[in-house]
GROMACS .gro file of C-alpha atoms in nm:
model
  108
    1UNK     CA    1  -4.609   4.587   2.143
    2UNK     CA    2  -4.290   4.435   2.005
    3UNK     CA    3  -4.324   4.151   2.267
    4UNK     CA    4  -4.645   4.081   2.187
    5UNK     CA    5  -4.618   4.050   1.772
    6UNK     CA    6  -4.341   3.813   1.805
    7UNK     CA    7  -4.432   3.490   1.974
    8UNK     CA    8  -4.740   3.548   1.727
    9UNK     CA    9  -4.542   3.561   1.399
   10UNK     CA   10  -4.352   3.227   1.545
   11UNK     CA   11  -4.682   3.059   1.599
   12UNK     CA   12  -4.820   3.154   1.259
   13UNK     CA   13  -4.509   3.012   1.094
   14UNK     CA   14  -4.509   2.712   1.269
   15UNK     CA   15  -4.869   2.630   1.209
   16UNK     CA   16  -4.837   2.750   0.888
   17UNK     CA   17  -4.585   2.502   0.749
   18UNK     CA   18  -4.649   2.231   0.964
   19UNK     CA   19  -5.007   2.252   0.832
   20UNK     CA   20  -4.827   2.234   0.443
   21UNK     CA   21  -4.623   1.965   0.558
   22UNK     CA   22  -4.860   1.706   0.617
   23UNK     CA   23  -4.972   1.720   0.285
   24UNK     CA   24  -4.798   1.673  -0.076
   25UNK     CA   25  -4.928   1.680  -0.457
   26UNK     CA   26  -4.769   1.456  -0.691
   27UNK     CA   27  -4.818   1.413  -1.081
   28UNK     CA   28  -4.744   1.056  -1.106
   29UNK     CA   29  -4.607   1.025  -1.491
   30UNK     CA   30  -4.699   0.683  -1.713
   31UNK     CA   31  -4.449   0.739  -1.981
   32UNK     CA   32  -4.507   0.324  -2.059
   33UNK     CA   33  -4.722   0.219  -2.303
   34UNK     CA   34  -4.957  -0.044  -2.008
   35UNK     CA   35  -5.154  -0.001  -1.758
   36UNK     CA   36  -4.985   0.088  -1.425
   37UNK     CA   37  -5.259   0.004  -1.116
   38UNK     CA   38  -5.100   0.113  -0.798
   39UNK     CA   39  -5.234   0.095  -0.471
   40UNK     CA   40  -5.291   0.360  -0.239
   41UNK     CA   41  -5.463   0.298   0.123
   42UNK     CA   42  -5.804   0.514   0.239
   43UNK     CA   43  -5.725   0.742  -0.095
   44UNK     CA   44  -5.758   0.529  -0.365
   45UNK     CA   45  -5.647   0.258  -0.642
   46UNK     CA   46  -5.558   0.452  -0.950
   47UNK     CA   47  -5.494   0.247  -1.260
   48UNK     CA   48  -5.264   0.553  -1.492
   49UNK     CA   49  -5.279   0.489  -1.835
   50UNK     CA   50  -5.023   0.460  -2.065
   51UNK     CA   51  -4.827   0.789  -2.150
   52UNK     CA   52  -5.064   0.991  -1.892
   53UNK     CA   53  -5.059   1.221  -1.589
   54UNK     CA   54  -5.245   1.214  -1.297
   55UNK     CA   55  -5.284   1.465  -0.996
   56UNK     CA   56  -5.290   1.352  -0.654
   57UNK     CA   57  -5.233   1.507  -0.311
   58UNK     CA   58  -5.097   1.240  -0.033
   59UNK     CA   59  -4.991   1.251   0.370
   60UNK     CA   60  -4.679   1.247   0.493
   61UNK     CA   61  -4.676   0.916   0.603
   62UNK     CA   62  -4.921   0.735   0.333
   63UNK     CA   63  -4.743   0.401   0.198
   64UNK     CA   64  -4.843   0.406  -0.204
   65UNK     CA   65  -4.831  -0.035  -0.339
   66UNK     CA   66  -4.769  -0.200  -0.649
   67UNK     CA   67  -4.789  -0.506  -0.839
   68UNK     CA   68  -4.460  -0.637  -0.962
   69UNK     CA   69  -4.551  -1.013  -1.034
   70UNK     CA   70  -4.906  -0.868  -1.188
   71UNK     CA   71  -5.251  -0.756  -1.077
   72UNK     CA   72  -5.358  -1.097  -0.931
   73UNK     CA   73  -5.029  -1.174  -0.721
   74UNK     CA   74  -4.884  -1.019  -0.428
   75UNK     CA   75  -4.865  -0.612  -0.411
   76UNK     CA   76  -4.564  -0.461  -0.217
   77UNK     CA   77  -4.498  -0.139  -0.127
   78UNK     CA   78  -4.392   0.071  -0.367
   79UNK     CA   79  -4.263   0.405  -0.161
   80UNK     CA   80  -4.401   0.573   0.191
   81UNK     CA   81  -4.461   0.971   0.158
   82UNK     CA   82  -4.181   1.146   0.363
   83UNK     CA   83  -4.053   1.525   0.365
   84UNK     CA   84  -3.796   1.450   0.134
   85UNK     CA   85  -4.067   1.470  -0.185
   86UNK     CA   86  -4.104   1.813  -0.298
   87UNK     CA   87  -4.440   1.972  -0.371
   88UNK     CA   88  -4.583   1.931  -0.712
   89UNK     CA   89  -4.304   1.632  -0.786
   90UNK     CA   90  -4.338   1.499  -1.088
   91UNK     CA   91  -4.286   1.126  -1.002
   92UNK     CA   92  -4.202   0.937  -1.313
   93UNK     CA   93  -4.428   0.601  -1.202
   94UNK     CA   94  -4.298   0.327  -1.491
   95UNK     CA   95  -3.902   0.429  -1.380
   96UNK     CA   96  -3.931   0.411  -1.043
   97UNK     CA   97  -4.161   0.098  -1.048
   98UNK     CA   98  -3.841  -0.110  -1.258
   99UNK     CA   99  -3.548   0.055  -1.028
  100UNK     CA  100  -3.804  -0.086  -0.742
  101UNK     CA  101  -3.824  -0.414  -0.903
  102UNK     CA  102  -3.499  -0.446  -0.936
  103UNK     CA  103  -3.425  -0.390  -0.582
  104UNK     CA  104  -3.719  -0.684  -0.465
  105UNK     CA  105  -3.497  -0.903  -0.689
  106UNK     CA  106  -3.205  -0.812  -0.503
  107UNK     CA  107  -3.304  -0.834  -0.189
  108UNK     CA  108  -3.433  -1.205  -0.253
   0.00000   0.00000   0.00000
């Protein structure tokens, strides 16, 4: 009986956070006082509002854009979804969107 309950318990684990894995929620924090529209493939193209939160659940794997240069330029990618975010991260959006900036400039 022993034999049989544990390759099932290893199975149900692995499914079981593999399954959790693929997915992580986010509150993405405006703390600014503008605007922020970001740009998220097949999920959507939130614009948060100043000093707001918003809720959102995204794949491992989903690349998230901005708009450094304003709305009618050129977006670039802002950050791709990877294990290292925790679930129910509290991103905050304006602060990571200037350190981000800064490192476009850099890079140039």
């Amino acid at each position: 009986m022993k034999t049989l309950i544990l390759p099932f318990l290893i199975i149900l684990i692995q499914s079981t956070s593999s399954a959790y894995a693929q997915s992580i929620s986010f509150t993405f924090h405006n703390g600014s006082l503008k605007s922020i529209p970001l740009v998220i493939p097949s999920v959507m193209n939130p614009k948060l509002n100043p000093m707001s939160n918003s809720g959102v659940s995204l794949k491992v794997g989903q690349k998230v854009y901005f708009y450094p240069y304003g709305t009618s330029k050129k977006r670039e990618l802002f950050f791709t979804v990877d294990e290292t975010y925790q679930q129910n991260q509290v991103l905050e959006i304006d602060e990571l969107i200037d350190k981000r900036k800064k490192e476009l400039k850099n890079s140039k």
